[in-house]
PDB file of C-alpha atoms and ligand atoms in Angstrom:
ATOM      1  CA  MET A   1      94.563 -57.741  12.512  1.00 54.00           C
ATOM      2  CA  SER A   2      92.671 -58.222   9.304  1.00 78.00           C
ATOM      3  CA  LYS A   3      94.104 -56.708   6.012  1.00 89.00           C
ATOM      4  CA  ILE A   4      90.545 -56.163   4.912  1.00 91.00           C
ATOM      5  CA  GLU A   5      90.089 -53.630   7.685  1.00 91.00           C
ATOM      6  CA  GLN A   6      93.410 -51.920   7.035  1.00 93.00           C
ATOM      7  CA  ARG A   7      92.390 -51.601   3.427  1.00 95.00           C
ATOM      8  CA  ARG A   8      89.053 -50.139   4.332  1.00 94.00           C
ATOM      9  CA  LEU A   9      90.654 -47.612   6.584  1.00 95.00           C
ATOM     10  CA  VAL A  10      92.865 -46.462   3.767  1.00 96.00           C
ATOM     11  CA  GLN A  11      89.944 -46.151   1.405  1.00 96.00           C
ATOM     12  CA  ARG A  12      88.028 -44.018   3.926  1.00 96.00           C
ATOM     13  CA  LEU A  13      91.018 -41.754   4.593  1.00 97.00           C
ATOM     14  CA  GLN A  14      91.351 -41.248   0.771  1.00 97.00           C
ATOM     15  CA  ALA A  15      87.613 -40.391   0.636  1.00 97.00           C
ATOM     16  CA  GLN A  16      88.246 -37.819   3.388  1.00 96.00           C
ATOM     17  CA  GLY A  17      90.900 -36.118   1.341  1.00 97.00           C
ATOM     18  CA  ILE A  18      94.136 -37.699   2.324  1.00 97.00           C
ATOM     19  CA  LYS A  19      96.149 -37.874  -0.805  1.00 97.00           C
ATOM     20  CA  ASP A  20      99.847 -38.673   0.036  1.00 98.00           C
ATOM     21  CA  GLN A  21     100.581 -42.128  -1.216  1.00 98.00           C
ATOM     22  CA  ALA A  22     103.412 -42.935   1.042  1.00 98.00           C
ATOM     23  CA  ILE A  23     101.192 -42.083   4.166  1.00 98.00           C
ATOM     24  CA  LEU A  24      98.408 -44.146   2.853  1.00 98.00           C
ATOM     25  CA  GLN A  25     100.779 -47.131   2.162  1.00 98.00           C
ATOM     26  CA  ALA A  26     102.249 -46.843   5.534  1.00 98.00           C
ATOM     27  CA  ILE A  27      98.948 -46.726   7.207  1.00 97.00           C
ATOM     28  CA  TYR A  28      97.985 -49.846   5.300  1.00 96.00           C
ATOM     29  CA  GLU A  29     101.188 -51.578   6.582  1.00 96.00           C
ATOM     30  CA  ILE A  30     100.914 -50.716  10.233  1.00 96.00           C
ATOM     31  CA  PRO A  31      98.506 -52.822  12.215  1.00 95.00           C
ATOM     32  CA  ARG A  32      96.432 -50.321  14.068  1.00 94.00           C
ATOM     33  CA  ALA A  33      94.936 -52.842  16.296  1.00 94.00           C
ATOM     34  CA  PHE A  34      98.397 -53.761  17.553  1.00 95.00           C
ATOM     35  CA  PHE A  35      98.620 -50.410  19.318  1.00 96.00           C
ATOM     36  CA  VAL A  36      95.369 -50.589  21.405  1.00 95.00           C
ATOM     37  CA  GLU A  37      94.106 -53.003  24.147  1.00 93.00           C
ATOM     38  CA  GLU A  38      92.194 -55.976  23.014  1.00 91.00           C
ATOM     39  CA  ALA A  39      88.785 -54.621  24.017  1.00 91.00           C
ATOM     40  CA  PHE A  40      89.242 -51.910  21.297  1.00 93.00           C
ATOM     41  CA  THR A  41      90.737 -53.792  18.426  1.00 90.00           C
ATOM     42  CA  ARG A  42      87.427 -53.733  16.540  1.00 87.00           C
ATOM     43  CA  ARG A  43      86.619 -50.074  17.252  1.00 90.00           C
ATOM     44  CA  CYS A  44      89.987 -48.847  16.473  1.00 90.00           C
ATOM     45  CA  TYR A  45      89.215 -48.787  12.758  1.00 90.00           C
ATOM     46  CA  GLU A  46      86.108 -46.435  13.352  1.00 88.00           C
ATOM     47  CA  ASN A  47      86.677 -42.717  13.108  1.00 83.00           C
ATOM     48  CA  MET A  48      86.988 -42.016  16.839  1.00 88.00           C
ATOM     49  CA  ALA A  49      89.570 -41.556  19.420  1.00 91.00           C
ATOM     50  CA  ILE A  50      90.495 -44.752  21.443  1.00 94.00           C
ATOM     51  CA  PRO A  51      91.527 -44.789  25.055  1.00 94.00           C
ATOM     52  CA  ILE A  52      95.074 -46.137  25.571  1.00 94.00           C
ATOM     53  CA  GLY A  53      95.191 -46.020  29.395  1.00 93.00           C
ATOM     54  CA  GLU A  54      96.383 -43.387  31.831  1.00 93.00           C
ATOM     55  CA  GLY A  55      93.566 -41.131  30.681  1.00 93.00           C
ATOM     56  CA  GLN A  56      95.122 -40.742  27.212  1.00 93.00           C
ATOM     57  CA  THR A  57      93.739 -41.341  23.632  1.00 94.00           C
ATOM     58  CA  LEU A  58      95.023 -42.366  20.465  1.00 94.00           C
ATOM     59  CA  SER A  59      93.576 -39.923  17.811  1.00 94.00           C
ATOM     60  CA  GLN A  60      91.120 -40.934  15.149  1.00 95.00           C
ATOM     61  CA  PRO A  61      92.814 -41.990  11.872  1.00 95.00           C
ATOM     62  CA  TYR A  62      91.919 -39.094   9.811  1.00 96.00           C
ATOM     63  CA  ILE A  63      93.693 -36.658  12.202  1.00 96.00           C
ATOM     64  CA  VAL A  64      96.748 -38.773  12.467  1.00 97.00           C
ATOM     65  CA  ALA A  65      96.971 -38.837   8.676  1.00 98.00           C
ATOM     66  CA  ARG A  66      96.138 -35.125   8.243  1.00 98.00           C
ATOM     67  CA  MET A  67      98.763 -34.014  10.743  1.00 98.00           C
ATOM     68  CA  THR A  68     101.411 -36.210   8.952  1.00 98.00           C
ATOM     69  CA  GLU A  69     100.481 -35.004   5.660  1.00 98.00           C
ATOM     70  CA  LEU A  70     100.866 -31.356   6.683  1.00 98.00           C
ATOM     71  CA  LEU A  71     104.431 -31.962   7.910  1.00 98.00           C
ATOM     72  CA  GLY A  72     105.508 -32.534   4.220  1.00 97.00           C
ATOM     73  CA  LEU A  73     107.868 -35.309   5.151  1.00 98.00           C
ATOM     74  CA  GLN A  74     110.817 -36.779   3.131  1.00 97.00           C
ATOM     75  CA  ALA A  75     112.808 -39.956   3.605  1.00 97.00           C
ATOM     76  CA  GLU A  76     115.872 -38.159   4.916  1.00 98.00           C
ATOM     77  CA  HIS A  77     114.079 -36.079   7.573  1.00 98.00           C
ATOM     78  CA  HIS A  78     114.798 -36.136  11.228  1.00 98.00           C
ATOM     79  CA  VAL A  79     111.499 -35.684  13.167  1.00 98.00           C
ATOM     80  CA  LEU A  80     110.476 -34.813  16.702  1.00 98.00           C
ATOM     81  CA  GLU A  81     107.268 -36.222  18.155  1.00 98.00           C
ATOM     82  CA  ILE A  82     105.781 -34.890  21.542  1.00 98.00           C
ATOM     83  CA  GLY A  83     103.445 -37.402  23.115  1.00 98.00           C
ATOM     84  CA  THR A  84     104.435 -40.979  22.090  1.00 98.00           C
ATOM     85  CA  GLY A  85     101.247 -42.367  23.780  1.00 97.00           C
ATOM     86  CA  SER A  86     100.443 -45.765  22.161  1.00 97.00           C
ATOM     87  CA  GLY A  87     103.289 -45.395  19.564  1.00 98.00           C
ATOM     88  CA  TYR A  88     100.855 -45.743  16.620  1.00 98.00           C
ATOM     89  CA  GLN A  89     101.812 -42.118  15.385  1.00 98.00           C
ATOM     90  CA  THR A  90     105.505 -42.749  15.992  1.00 98.00           C
ATOM     91  CA  ALA A  91     105.356 -46.000  13.851  1.00 98.00           C
ATOM     92  CA  LEU A  92     103.776 -44.064  11.053  1.00 98.00           C
ATOM     93  CA  LEU A  93     106.583 -41.398  11.204  1.00 98.00           C
ATOM     94  CA  ALA A  94     109.304 -44.131  11.400  1.00 98.00           C
ATOM     95  CA  LYS A  95     107.966 -45.488   8.154  1.00 98.00           C
ATOM     96  CA  LEU A  96     107.998 -42.223   6.396  1.00 98.00           C
ATOM     97  CA  CYS A  97     111.475 -40.695   7.437  1.00 97.00           C
ATOM     98  CA  HIS A  98     114.976 -41.398   8.523  1.00 98.00           C
ATOM     99  CA  LYS A  99     114.853 -40.891  12.260  1.00 98.00           C
ATOM    100  CA  VAL A 100     112.181 -40.266  14.716  1.00 98.00           C
ATOM    101  CA  TYR A 101     112.666 -39.035  18.300  1.00 98.00           C
ATOM    102  CA  SER A 102     109.630 -39.246  20.517  1.00 98.00           C
ATOM    103  CA  VAL A 103     109.121 -37.815  24.049  1.00 98.00           C
ATOM    104  CA  GLU A 104     106.408 -39.059  26.443  1.00 98.00           C
ATOM    105  CA  ARG A 105     105.814 -37.954  30.125  1.00 97.00           C
ATOM    106  CA  ILE A 106     104.154 -41.239  31.275  1.00 97.00           C
ATOM    107  CA  LYS A 107     106.585 -43.996  31.731  1.00 97.00           C
ATOM    108  CA  LYS A 108     104.083 -46.886  31.566  1.00 97.00           C
ATOM    109  CA  LEU A 109     102.984 -45.835  28.075  1.00 97.00           C
ATOM    110  CA  GLN A 110     106.490 -45.286  26.876  1.00 97.00           C
ATOM    111  CA  TRP A 111     107.454 -48.863  27.977  1.00 97.00           C
ATOM    112  CA  GLN A 112     104.474 -50.176  25.926  1.00 96.00           C
ATOM    113  CA  ALA A 113     105.361 -48.170  22.812  1.00 97.00           C
ATOM    114  CA  ILE A 114     109.049 -49.270  22.931  1.00 97.00           C
ATOM    115  CA  HIS A 115     107.821 -52.932  23.108  1.00 97.00           C
ATOM    116  CA  ARG A 116     105.395 -52.567  20.133  1.00 97.00           C
ATOM    117  CA  LEU A 117     107.798 -50.684  17.879  1.00 98.00           C
ATOM    118  CA  LYS A 118     110.447 -53.338  18.491  1.00 97.00           C
ATOM    119  CA  LYS A 119     108.116 -56.152  17.606  1.00 97.00           C
ATOM    120  CA  LEU A 120     107.314 -54.223  14.294  1.00 97.00           C
ATOM    121  CA  GLU A 121     111.016 -53.910  13.607  1.00 97.00           C
ATOM    122  CA  LEU A 122     110.936 -50.111  13.421  1.00 97.00           C
ATOM    123  CA  HIS A 123     114.528 -49.465  14.780  1.00 95.00           C
ATOM    124  CA  ASN A 124     114.874 -45.874  13.671  1.00 98.00           C
ATOM    125  CA  VAL A 125     113.104 -44.445  16.698  1.00 98.00           C
ATOM    126  CA  GLN A 126     114.521 -43.119  19.841  1.00 98.00           C
ATOM    127  CA  LEU A 127     112.141 -42.646  22.799  1.00 98.00           C
ATOM    128  CA  ARG A 128     112.644 -40.532  25.732  1.00 97.00           C
ATOM    129  CA  HIS A 129     110.716 -40.165  29.096  1.00 97.00           C
ATOM    130  CA  ALA A 130     110.774 -36.403  29.577  1.00 97.00           C
ATOM    131  CA  ASP A 131     108.612 -33.244  29.389  1.00 97.00           C
ATOM    132  CA  GLY A 132     107.858 -32.445  25.850  1.00 98.00           C
ATOM    133  CA  TRP A 133     107.514 -28.679  26.622  1.00 97.00           C
ATOM    134  CA  GLU A 134     111.389 -28.800  26.507  1.00 97.00           C
ATOM    135  CA  GLY A 135     111.618 -30.682  23.250  1.00 98.00           C
ATOM    136  CA  TRP A 136     114.857 -32.674  22.850  1.00 98.00           C
ATOM    137  CA  LYS A 137     117.691 -30.103  22.544  1.00 98.00           C
ATOM    138  CA  ALA A 138     120.573 -32.593  22.090  1.00 98.00           C
ATOM    139  CA  LYS A 139     119.000 -33.832  18.868  1.00 98.00           C
ATOM    140  CA  ALA A 140     117.821 -30.620  17.417  1.00 98.00           C
ATOM    141  CA  PRO A 141     117.347 -29.062  14.873  1.00 98.00           C
ATOM    142  CA  PHE A 142     114.490 -31.076  13.453  1.00 98.00           C
ATOM    143  CA  ASP A 143     113.022 -31.019   9.976  1.00 98.00           C
ATOM    144  CA  ALA A 144     109.641 -31.456  11.485  1.00 98.00           C
ATOM    145  CA  ILE A 145     107.859 -31.535  14.904  1.00 98.00           C
ATOM    146  CA  MET A 146     104.621 -33.180  15.663  1.00 98.00           C
ATOM    147  CA  VAL A 147     102.787 -32.409  18.847  1.00 98.00           C
ATOM    148  CA  THR A 148     100.006 -34.782  19.585  1.00 98.00           C
ATOM    149  CA  ALA A 149      98.725 -33.044  22.748  1.00 97.00           C
ATOM    150  CA  ALA A 150      97.208 -29.633  23.029  1.00 98.00           C
ATOM    151  CA  ALA A 151      99.342 -26.871  24.301  1.00 98.00           C
ATOM    152  CA  GLU A 152      97.826 -23.923  26.237  1.00 96.00           C
ATOM    153  CA  ASN A 153     100.231 -21.535  24.527  1.00 96.00           C
ATOM    154  CA  MET A 154     103.011 -21.976  21.838  1.00 97.00           C
ATOM    155  CA  PRO A 155     106.002 -23.765  23.311  1.00 97.00           C
ATOM    156  CA  ILE A 156     108.944 -21.445  22.516  1.00 96.00           C
ATOM    157  CA  GLU A 157     111.633 -24.357  23.015  1.00 97.00           C
ATOM    158  CA  LEU A 158     110.044 -26.257  20.212  1.00 98.00           C
ATOM    159  CA  LEU A 159     109.978 -23.339  17.831  1.00 98.00           C
ATOM    160  CA  GLN A 160     113.641 -22.869  18.440  1.00 97.00           C
ATOM    161  CA  GLN A 161     114.379 -26.642  17.655  1.00 98.00           C
ATOM    162  CA  LEU A 162     112.927 -26.403  14.214  1.00 98.00           C
ATOM    163  CA  ARG A 163     115.450 -26.069  11.419  1.00 98.00           C
ATOM    164  CA  ASP A 164     115.132 -23.204   9.012  1.00 98.00           C
ATOM    165  CA  GLY A 165     112.277 -24.234   6.611  1.00 98.00           C
ATOM    166  CA  GLY A 166     111.082 -26.754   9.011  1.00 98.00           C
ATOM    167  CA  ARG A 167     107.402 -27.410   9.785  1.00 98.00           C
ATOM    168  CA  MET A 168     105.520 -28.097  13.000  1.00 98.00           C
ATOM    169  CA  VAL A 169     101.961 -29.230  13.688  1.00 98.00           C
ATOM    170  CA  ILE A 170     100.512 -28.501  17.079  1.00 98.00           C
ATOM    171  CA  PRO A 171      96.960 -28.257  18.564  1.00 98.00           C
ATOM    172  CA  ILE A 172      96.737 -25.014  20.481  1.00 98.00           C
ATOM    173  CA  GLY A 173      94.236 -24.114  23.224  1.00 97.00           C
ATOM    174  CA  VAL A 174      92.279 -25.160  26.223  1.00 93.00           C
ATOM    175  CA  GLY A 175      88.611 -26.169  25.619  1.00 88.00           C
ATOM    176  CA  ASN A 176      88.475 -24.770  22.082  1.00 94.00           C
ATOM    177  CA  GLN A 177      91.564 -26.005  20.249  1.00 97.00           C
ATOM    178  CA  ILE A 178      92.790 -25.137  16.718  1.00 98.00           C
ATOM    179  CA  LEU A 179      95.437 -27.269  14.858  1.00 98.00           C
ATOM    180  CA  GLN A 180      98.216 -24.884  13.756  1.00 98.00           C
ATOM    181  CA  LEU A 181     100.885 -25.461  11.106  1.00 98.00           C
ATOM    182  CA  ILE A 182     104.020 -23.475  11.811  1.00 98.00           C
ATOM    183  CA  THR A 183     106.741 -23.003   9.078  1.00 98.00           C
ATOM    184  CA  ARG A 184     110.018 -21.570  10.171  1.00 98.00           C
ATOM    185  CA  ILE A 185     111.432 -18.897   7.748  1.00 98.00           C
ATOM    186  CA  GLY A 186     114.866 -17.778   9.103  1.00 96.00           C
ATOM    187  CA  ASP A 187     113.897 -16.239  12.429  1.00 93.00           C
ATOM    188  CA  ARG A 188     110.367 -15.684  11.522  1.00 97.00           C
ATOM    189  CA  TYR A 189     107.439 -18.382  11.842  1.00 98.00           C
ATOM    190  CA  ARG A 190     104.460 -18.437   9.694  1.00 98.00           C
ATOM    191  CA  VAL A 191     101.272 -19.575  11.305  1.00 98.00           C
ATOM    192  CA  GLU A 192      98.415 -21.338   9.688  1.00 98.00           C
ATOM    193  CA  ASN A 193      95.227 -22.207  11.302  1.00 98.00           C
ATOM    194  CA  ILE A 194      94.052 -25.575  10.037  1.00 98.00           C
ATOM    195  CA  GLU A 195      91.059 -26.859  11.688  1.00 96.00           C
ATOM    196  CA  ASP A 196      89.444 -27.337  15.039  1.00 97.00           C
ATOM    197  CA  VAL A 197      90.571 -30.500  17.008  1.00 96.00           C
ATOM    198  CA  LYS A 198      90.237 -32.227  20.380  1.00 95.00           C
ATOM    199  CA  PHE A 199      93.374 -33.474  21.989  1.00 95.00           C
ATOM    200  CA  VAL A 200      94.255 -34.227  25.605  1.00 95.00           C
ATOM    201  CA  PRO A 201      96.383 -31.530  27.161  1.00 96.00           C
ATOM    202  CA  LEU A 202     100.203 -31.057  26.892  1.00 97.00           C
ATOM    203  CA  VAL A 203     100.821 -31.331  30.570  1.00 96.00           C
ATOM    204  CA  ALA A 204     103.350 -29.152  32.178  1.00 91.00           C
ATOM    205  CA  GLY A 205     105.693 -30.120  35.008  1.00 83.00           C
ATOM    206  CA  GLU A 206     106.270 -33.479  36.912  1.00 87.00           C
ATOM    207  CA  LEU A 207     106.591 -36.638  35.100  1.00 88.00           C
ATOM    208  CA  GLN A 208     104.526 -39.846  35.726  1.00 92.00           C
TER     209      GLN A 208
HETATM  210  N1  LIG B 301     100.770 -39.933  19.385  1.00 85.01           N
HETATM  211  C1  LIG B 301      99.856 -40.522  20.436  1.00 85.01           C
HETATM  212  C2  LIG B 301      98.801 -39.647  21.052  1.00 85.01           C
HETATM  213  C3  LIG B 301      98.776 -39.865  22.404  1.00 85.01           C
HETATM  214  S1  LIG B 301      97.795 -38.849  23.354  1.00 85.01           S
HETATM  215  C4  LIG B 301      99.443 -41.832  19.892  1.00 85.01           C
HETATM  216  O1  LIG B 301      99.599 -42.112  18.659  1.00 85.01           O
HETATM  217  O2  LIG B 301      98.905 -42.781  20.509  1.00 85.01           O
HETATM  218  C5  LIG B 301      98.907 -37.615  23.761  1.00 85.01           C
HETATM  219  C6  LIG B 301     100.115 -38.110  24.660  1.00 85.01           C
HETATM  220  O3  LIG B 301     100.955 -36.874  25.015  1.00 85.01           O
HETATM  221  C7  LIG B 301      99.840 -38.849  25.977  1.00 85.01           C
HETATM  222  O4  LIG B 301     100.389 -40.060  25.978  1.00 85.01           O
HETATM  223  C8  LIG B 301     100.361 -37.864  27.085  1.00 85.01           C
HETATM  224  O5  LIG B 301     100.877 -38.645  28.156  1.00 85.01           O
HETATM  225  C9  LIG B 301     101.413 -37.143  26.393  1.00 85.01           C
HETATM  226  N2  LIG B 301     101.883 -35.916  27.058  1.00 85.01           N
HETATM  227  C10 LIG B 301     101.083 -35.054  27.578  1.00 85.01           C
HETATM  228  N3  LIG B 301     101.841 -34.081  28.063  1.00 85.01           N
HETATM  229  C11 LIG B 301     103.097 -34.176  27.815  1.00 85.01           C
HETATM  230  C12 LIG B 301     104.489 -33.658  27.979  1.00 85.01           C
HETATM  231  N4  LIG B 301     104.441 -32.404  28.508  1.00 85.01           N
HETATM  232  N5  LIG B 301     105.534 -34.193  27.534  1.00 85.01           N
HETATM  233  C13 LIG B 301     105.429 -35.430  26.902  1.00 85.01           C
HETATM  234  N6  LIG B 301     104.305 -35.945  26.635  1.00 85.01           N
HETATM  235  C14 LIG B 301     103.191 -35.565  27.006  1.00 85.01           C
END
């Protein structure tokens, strides 16, 4: 886990247009290699998605940073993440805001993530083994929601769990996917198309 690689990663993200200093600092501090299997520790600094087991992937650093930046996070925010996966994105959110709730449908990945987040002493995180299509109603409303798997269509439950003024980033589509930024304005939702992306699907139904 070399600090040189972590620093290079931050420099590359800056060159790619990521400006938020708090995000760049948090990315520098979180050892990315700690969230992937040993066989991928070198490759995890490249601009590519990394397999994390169970057919799932950790997104390339640029898209993780970009999605986080779009949420406009503040220190007092309560954030919901759908798709804990490796826990890397969860760790980043935990560094930036007050409380992170993260939902994952694959138990094995959730356990690994719990272990990693504990080791890094990130205690402002609560994880749940459940279907992300439902969100996490008991903890709503959220200041921000980040969905890290592609939904076939807009999950209505998630829209309802966003507080007024809150933001959600979500990849939408099957095959061709587009990253959308949703802002809640009273009972209305503003939708902005950000860029083409490639995520694993947000699976509906039975847990694993
Ligand atoms: N944020 C993750 C990315 C993981 S990939 C990271 O930083 O590593 C997307 C994750 O979404 C996978 O772990 C997958 O199991 C999970 N997922 C897919 N459908 C889901 C659903 N309906 N509810 C909760 N999690 C889901």
